[in-house]
mmCIF file of C-alpha atoms in Angstrom:
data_model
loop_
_atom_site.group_PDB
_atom_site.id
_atom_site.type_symbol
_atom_site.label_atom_id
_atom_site.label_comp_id
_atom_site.label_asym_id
_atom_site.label_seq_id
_atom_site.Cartn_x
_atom_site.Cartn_y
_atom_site.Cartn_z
ATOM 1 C CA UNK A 1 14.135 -23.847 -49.525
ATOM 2 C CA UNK A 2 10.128 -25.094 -49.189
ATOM 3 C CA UNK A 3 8.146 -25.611 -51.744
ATOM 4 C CA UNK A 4 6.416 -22.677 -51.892
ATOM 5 C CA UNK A 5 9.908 -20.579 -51.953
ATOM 6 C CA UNK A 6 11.175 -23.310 -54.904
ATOM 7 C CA UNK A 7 7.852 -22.305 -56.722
ATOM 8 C CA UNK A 8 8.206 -18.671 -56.455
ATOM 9 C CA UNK A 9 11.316 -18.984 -57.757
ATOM 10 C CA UNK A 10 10.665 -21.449 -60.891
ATOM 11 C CA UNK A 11 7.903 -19.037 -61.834
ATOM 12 C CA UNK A 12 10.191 -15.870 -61.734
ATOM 13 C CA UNK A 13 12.035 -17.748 -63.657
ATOM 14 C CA UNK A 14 9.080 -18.638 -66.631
ATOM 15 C CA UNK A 15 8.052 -21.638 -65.606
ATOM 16 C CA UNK A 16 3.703 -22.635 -65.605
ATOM 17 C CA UNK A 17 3.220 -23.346 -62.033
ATOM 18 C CA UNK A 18 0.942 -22.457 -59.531
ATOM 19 C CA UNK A 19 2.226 -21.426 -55.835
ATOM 20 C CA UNK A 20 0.558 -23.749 -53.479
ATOM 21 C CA UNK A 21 2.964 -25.030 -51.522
ATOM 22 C CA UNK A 22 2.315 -28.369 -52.652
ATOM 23 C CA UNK A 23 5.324 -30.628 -54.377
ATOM 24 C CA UNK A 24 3.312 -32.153 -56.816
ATOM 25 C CA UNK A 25 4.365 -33.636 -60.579
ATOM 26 C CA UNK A 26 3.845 -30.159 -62.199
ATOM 27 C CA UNK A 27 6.820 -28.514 -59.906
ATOM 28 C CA UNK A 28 9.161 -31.502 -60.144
ATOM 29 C CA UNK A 29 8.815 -31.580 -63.560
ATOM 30 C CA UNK A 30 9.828 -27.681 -63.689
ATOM 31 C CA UNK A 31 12.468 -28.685 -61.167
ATOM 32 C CA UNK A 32 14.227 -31.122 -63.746
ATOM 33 C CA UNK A 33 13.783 -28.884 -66.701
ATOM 34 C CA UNK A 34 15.746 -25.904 -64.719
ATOM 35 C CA UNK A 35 18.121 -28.711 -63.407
ATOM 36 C CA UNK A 36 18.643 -30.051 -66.991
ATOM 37 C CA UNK A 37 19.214 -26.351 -68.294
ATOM 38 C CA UNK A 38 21.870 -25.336 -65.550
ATOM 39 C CA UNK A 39 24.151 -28.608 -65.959
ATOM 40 C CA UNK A 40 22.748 -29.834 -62.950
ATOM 41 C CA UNK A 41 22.118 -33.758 -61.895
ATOM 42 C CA UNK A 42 18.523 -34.612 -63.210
ATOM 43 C CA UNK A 43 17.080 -35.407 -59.762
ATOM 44 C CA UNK A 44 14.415 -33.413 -58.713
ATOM 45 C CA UNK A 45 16.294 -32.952 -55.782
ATOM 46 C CA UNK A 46 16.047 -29.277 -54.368
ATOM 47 C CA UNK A 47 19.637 -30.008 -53.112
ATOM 48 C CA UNK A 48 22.555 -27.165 -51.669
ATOM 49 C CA UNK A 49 23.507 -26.307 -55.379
ATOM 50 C CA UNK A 50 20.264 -26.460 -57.187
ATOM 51 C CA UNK A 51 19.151 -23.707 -54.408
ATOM 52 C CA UNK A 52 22.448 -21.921 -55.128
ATOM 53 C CA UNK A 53 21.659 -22.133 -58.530
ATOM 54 C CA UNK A 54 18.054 -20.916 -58.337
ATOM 55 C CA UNK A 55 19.096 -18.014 -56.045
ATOM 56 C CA UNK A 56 21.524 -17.271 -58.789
ATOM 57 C CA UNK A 57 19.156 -17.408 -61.923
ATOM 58 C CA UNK A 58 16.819 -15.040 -60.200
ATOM 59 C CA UNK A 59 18.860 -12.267 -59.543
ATOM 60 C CA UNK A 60 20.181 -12.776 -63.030
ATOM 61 C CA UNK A 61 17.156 -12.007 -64.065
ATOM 62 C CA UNK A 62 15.618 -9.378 -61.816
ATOM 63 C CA UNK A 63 19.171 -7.753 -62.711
ATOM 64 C CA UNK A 64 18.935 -8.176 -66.514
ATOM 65 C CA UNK A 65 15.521 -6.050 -65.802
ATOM 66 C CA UNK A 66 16.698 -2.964 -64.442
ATOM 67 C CA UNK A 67 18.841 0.047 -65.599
ATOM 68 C CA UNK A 68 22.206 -0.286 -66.267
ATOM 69 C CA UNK A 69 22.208 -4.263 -66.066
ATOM 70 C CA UNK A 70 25.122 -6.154 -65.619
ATOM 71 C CA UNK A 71 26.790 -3.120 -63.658
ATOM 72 C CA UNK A 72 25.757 -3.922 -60.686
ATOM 73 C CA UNK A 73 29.011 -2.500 -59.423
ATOM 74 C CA UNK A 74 30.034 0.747 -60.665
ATOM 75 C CA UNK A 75 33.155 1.222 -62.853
ATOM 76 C CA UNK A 76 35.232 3.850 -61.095
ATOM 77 C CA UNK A 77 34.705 0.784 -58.113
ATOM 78 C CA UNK A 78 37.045 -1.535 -60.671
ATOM 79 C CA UNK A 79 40.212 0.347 -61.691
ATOM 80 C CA UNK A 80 42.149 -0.550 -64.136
ATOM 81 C CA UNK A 81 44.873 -3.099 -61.582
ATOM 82 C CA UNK A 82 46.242 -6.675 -61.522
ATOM 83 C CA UNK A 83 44.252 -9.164 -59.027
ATOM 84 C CA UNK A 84 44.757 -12.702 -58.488
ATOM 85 C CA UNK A 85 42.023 -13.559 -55.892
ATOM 86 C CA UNK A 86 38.796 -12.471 -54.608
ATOM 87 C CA UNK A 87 37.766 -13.112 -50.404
ATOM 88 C CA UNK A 88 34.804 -13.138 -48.888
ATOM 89 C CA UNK A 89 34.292 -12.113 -45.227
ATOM 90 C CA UNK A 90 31.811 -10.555 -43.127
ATOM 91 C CA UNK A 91 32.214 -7.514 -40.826
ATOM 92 C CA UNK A 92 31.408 -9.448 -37.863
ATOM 93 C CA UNK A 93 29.060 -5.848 -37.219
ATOM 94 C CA UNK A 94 26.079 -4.601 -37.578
ATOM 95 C CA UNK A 95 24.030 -4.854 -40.702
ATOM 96 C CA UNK A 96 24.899 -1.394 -41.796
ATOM 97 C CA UNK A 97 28.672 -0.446 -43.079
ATOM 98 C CA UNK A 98 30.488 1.198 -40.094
ATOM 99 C CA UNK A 99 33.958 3.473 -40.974
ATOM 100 C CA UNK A 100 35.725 0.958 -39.804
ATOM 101 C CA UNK A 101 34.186 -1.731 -42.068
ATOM 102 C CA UNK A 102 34.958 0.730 -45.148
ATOM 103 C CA UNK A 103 38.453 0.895 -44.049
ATOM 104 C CA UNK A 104 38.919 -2.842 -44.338
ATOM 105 C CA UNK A 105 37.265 -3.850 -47.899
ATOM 106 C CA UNK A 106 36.578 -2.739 -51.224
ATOM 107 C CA UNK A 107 32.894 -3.465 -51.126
ATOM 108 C CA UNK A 108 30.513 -4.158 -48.354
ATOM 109 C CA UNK A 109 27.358 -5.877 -48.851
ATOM 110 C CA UNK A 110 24.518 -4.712 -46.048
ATOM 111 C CA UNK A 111 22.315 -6.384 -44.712
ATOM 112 C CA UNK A 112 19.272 -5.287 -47.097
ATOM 113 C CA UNK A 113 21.665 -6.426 -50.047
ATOM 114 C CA UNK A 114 22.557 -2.741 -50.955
ATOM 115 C CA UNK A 115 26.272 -2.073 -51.719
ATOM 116 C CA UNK A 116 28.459 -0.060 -50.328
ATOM 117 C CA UNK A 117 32.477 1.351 -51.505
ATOM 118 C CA UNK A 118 35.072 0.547 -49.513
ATOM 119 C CA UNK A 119 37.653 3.805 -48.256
ATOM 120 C CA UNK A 120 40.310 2.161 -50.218
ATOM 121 C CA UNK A 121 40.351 1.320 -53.670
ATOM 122 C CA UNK A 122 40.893 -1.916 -55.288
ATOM 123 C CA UNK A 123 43.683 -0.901 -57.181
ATOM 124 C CA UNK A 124 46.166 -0.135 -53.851
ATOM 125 C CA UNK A 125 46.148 -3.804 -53.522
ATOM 126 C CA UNK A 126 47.550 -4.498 -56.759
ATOM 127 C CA UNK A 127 49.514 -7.851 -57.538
ATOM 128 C CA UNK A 128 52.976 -5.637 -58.642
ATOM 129 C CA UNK A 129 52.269 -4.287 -54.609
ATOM 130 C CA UNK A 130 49.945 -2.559 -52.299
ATOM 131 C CA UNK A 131 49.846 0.885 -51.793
ATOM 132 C CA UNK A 132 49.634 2.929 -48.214
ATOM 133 C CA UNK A 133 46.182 3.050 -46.961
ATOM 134 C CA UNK A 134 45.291 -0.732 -49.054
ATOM 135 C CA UNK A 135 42.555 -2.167 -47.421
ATOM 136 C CA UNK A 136 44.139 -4.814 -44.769
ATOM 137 C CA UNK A 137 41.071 -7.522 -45.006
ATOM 138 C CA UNK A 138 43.194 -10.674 -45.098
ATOM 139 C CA UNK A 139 46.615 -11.038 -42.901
ATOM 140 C CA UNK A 140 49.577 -11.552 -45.121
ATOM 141 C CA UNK A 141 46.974 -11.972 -48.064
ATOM 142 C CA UNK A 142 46.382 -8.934 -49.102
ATOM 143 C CA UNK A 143 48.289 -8.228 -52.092
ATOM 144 C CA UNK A 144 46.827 -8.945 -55.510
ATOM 145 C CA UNK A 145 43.492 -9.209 -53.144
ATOM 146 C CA UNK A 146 40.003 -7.817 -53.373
ATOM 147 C CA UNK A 147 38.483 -8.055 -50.266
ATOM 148 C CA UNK A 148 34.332 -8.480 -50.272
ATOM 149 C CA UNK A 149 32.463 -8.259 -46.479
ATOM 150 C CA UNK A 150 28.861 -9.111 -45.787
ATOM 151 C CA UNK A 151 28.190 -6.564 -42.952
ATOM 152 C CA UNK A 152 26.573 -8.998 -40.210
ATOM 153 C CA UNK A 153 27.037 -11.359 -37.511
ATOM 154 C CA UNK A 154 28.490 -8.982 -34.400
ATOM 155 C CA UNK A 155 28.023 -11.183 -31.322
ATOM 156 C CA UNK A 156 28.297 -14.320 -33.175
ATOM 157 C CA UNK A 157 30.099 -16.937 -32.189
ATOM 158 C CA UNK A 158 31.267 -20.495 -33.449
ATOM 159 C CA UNK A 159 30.911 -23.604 -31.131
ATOM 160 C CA UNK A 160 27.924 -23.774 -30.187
ATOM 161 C CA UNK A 161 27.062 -22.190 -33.392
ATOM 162 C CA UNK A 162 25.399 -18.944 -32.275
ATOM 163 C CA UNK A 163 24.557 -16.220 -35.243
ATOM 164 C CA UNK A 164 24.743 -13.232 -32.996
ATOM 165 C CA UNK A 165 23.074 -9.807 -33.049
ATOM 166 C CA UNK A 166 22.976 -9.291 -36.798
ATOM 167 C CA UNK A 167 22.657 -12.756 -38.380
ATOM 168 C CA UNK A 168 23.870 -13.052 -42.311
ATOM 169 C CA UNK A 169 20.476 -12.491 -44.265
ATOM 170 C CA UNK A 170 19.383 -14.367 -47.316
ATOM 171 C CA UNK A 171 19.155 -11.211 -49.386
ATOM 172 C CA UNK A 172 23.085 -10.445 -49.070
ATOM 173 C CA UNK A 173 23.961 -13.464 -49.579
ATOM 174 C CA UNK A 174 22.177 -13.668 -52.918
ATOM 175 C CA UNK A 175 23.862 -10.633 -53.723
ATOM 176 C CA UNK A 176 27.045 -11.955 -53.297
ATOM 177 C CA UNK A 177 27.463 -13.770 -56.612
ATOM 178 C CA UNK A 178 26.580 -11.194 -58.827
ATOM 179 C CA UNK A 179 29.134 -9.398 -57.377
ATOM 180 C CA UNK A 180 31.822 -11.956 -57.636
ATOM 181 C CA UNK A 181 30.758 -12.725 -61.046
ATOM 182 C CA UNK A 182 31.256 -8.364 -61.985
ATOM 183 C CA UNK A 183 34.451 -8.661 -59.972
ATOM 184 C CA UNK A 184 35.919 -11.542 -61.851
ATOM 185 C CA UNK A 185 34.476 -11.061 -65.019
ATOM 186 C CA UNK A 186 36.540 -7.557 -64.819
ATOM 187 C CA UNK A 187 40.139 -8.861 -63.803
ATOM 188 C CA UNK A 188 39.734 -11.823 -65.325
ATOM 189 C CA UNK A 189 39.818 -13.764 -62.011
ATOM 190 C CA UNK A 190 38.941 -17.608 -62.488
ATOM 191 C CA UNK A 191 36.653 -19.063 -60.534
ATOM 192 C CA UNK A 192 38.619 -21.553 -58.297
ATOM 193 C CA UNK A 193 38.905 -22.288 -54.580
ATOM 194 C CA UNK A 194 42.281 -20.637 -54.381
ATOM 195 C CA UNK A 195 41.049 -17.332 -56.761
ATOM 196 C CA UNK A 196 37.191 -16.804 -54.942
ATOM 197 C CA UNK A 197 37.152 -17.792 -51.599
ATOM 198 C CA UNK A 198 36.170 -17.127 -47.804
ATOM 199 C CA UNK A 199 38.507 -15.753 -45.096
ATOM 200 C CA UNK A 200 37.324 -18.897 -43.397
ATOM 201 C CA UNK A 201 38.892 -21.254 -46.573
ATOM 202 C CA UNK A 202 42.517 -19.011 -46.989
ATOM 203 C CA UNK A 203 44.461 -21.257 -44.225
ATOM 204 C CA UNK A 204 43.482 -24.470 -45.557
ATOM 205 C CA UNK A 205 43.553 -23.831 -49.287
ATOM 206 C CA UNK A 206 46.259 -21.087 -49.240
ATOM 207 C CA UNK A 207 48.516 -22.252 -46.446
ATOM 208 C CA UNK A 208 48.787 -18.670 -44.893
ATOM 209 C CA UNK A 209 47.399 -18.622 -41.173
ATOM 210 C CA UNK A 210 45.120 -16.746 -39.877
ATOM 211 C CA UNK A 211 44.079 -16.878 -36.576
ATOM 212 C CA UNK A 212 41.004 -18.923 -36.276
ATOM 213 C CA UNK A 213 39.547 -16.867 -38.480
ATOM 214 C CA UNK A 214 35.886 -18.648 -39.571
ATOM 215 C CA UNK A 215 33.993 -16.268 -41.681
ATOM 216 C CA UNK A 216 32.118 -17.654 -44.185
ATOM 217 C CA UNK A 217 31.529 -21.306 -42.253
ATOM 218 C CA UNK A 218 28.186 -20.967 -41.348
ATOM 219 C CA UNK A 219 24.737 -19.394 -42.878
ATOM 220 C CA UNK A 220 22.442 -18.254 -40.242
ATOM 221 C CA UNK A 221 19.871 -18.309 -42.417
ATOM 222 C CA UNK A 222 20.580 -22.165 -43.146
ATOM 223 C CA UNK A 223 22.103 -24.442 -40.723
ATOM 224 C CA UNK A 224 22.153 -27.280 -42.421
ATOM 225 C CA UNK A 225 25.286 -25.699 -44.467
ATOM 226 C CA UNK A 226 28.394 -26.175 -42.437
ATOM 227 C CA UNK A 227 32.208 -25.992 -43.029
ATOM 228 C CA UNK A 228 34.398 -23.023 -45.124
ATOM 229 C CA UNK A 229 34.688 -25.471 -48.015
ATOM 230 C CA UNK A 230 30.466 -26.503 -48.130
ATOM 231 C CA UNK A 231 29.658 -22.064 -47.999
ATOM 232 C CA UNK A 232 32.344 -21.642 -50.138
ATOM 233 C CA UNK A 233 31.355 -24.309 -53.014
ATOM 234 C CA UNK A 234 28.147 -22.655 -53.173
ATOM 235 C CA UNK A 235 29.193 -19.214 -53.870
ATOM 236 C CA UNK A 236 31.633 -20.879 -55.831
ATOM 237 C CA UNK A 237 29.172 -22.163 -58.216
ATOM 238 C CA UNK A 238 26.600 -19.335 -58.264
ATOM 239 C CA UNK A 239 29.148 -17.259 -59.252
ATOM 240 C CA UNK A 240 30.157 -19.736 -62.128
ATOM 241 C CA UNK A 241 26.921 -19.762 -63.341
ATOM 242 C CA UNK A 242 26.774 -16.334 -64.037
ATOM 243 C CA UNK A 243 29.893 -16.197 -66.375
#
């Protein structure tokens, strides 16, 4: 995030500044004061989590200002079921929801941020067991699991990092944690690494295998975030800080 971004940002937010791209006493000492306020260290540091933080806070906000607020997904999406987990992937598509995306997940997040429903609902992959037609998002993990894809990244591939076709956009990742946060607010899902977490992050943290699977390790929109774990701490704690 520059400093004109971190400004915008701090100002949507209510803080005095003026956007001129210029990191001067004024927008450090908004900086601390959001910092302070979200439980964050006190460094005027515009750090991984203090972005994941801001990002969060804003769409808070710009959410909190429209109809309907804090149902950003629709009820009949979130039937009444038992769920244990939540896991991010993305389509490994185009930035646009195919069929065959909305046969795999609950909810798909395009690449403009807008939402879209999954075929199957999240209640055939209830904890007491699935249903026929559940949506298989997760291999042997899909049972008590909601499954969440940002539609992006077709072509992409992993060493040499290469984003692909569609590369993961800043706007659905920011509307991942709202989502999360709607999602686990509703089945009581705590936000853990073994309860919200990436396809990417189920191996390690889970000890279910699956395949070399490595969505979410990488943001194409910031490469200096890298590893399952680093992606999913920050959706991890955007999410937190909207419960």
């Amino acid at each position: 995030m520059d400093t004109t971004a971190l400004q915008r940002a701090l100002i949507a937010l209510g803080y005095s500044l003026v956007i001129d791209g210029m990191a001067g006493p004024k927008t450090r000492i908004a900086l601390q004061a959001f910092q302070r306020g979200a439980g964050l260290a006190v460094d005027g540091i515009v750090g991984p989590l203090t972005v994941a933080a801001l990002h969060a806070a804003v769409a808070r906000k710009s959410a909190a200002g429209r109809p309907g607020a804090g149902g950003l997904v629709p009820a009949d999406w979130m039937p009444a079921a038992q769920m244990n987990r939540v896991i991010v992937h993305w389509t490994a598509g185009a930035h646009r929801a195919s069929g065959l995306d909305r046969s795999h997940y609950h909810i798909l997040i395009e690449g403009d941020g807008k939402l879209v429903r999954g075929i199957p609902s999240i209640d055939m992959n209830d904890a007491r067991g699935a249903r026929p037609g559940y949506a298989a998002h997760t291999l042997n993990c899909n049972t008590g699991s909601i499954g969440i894809s940002l539609c992006c990244m077709a072509s992409a591939a992993e060493s040499p990092f290469k984003a692909g076709s569609a590369p993961m956009t800043r706007k659905q990742w920011d509307a991942l944690p709202p989502v999360l946060a709607e999602l686990c607010r509703r089945y009581a899902i705590p936000v853990t690494p073994k309860t919200v977490l990436s396809h990417a992050e189920v191996q390690e943290t889970l000890g279910i295998k699956q395949r070399g699977k490595w969505d979410i390790s990488r943001l194409a929109f910031d490469p200096s975030i890298v590893g399952a774990k680093a992606c999913g701490d920050l959706f991890r704690a955007a999410t937190a800080r909207l419960l």
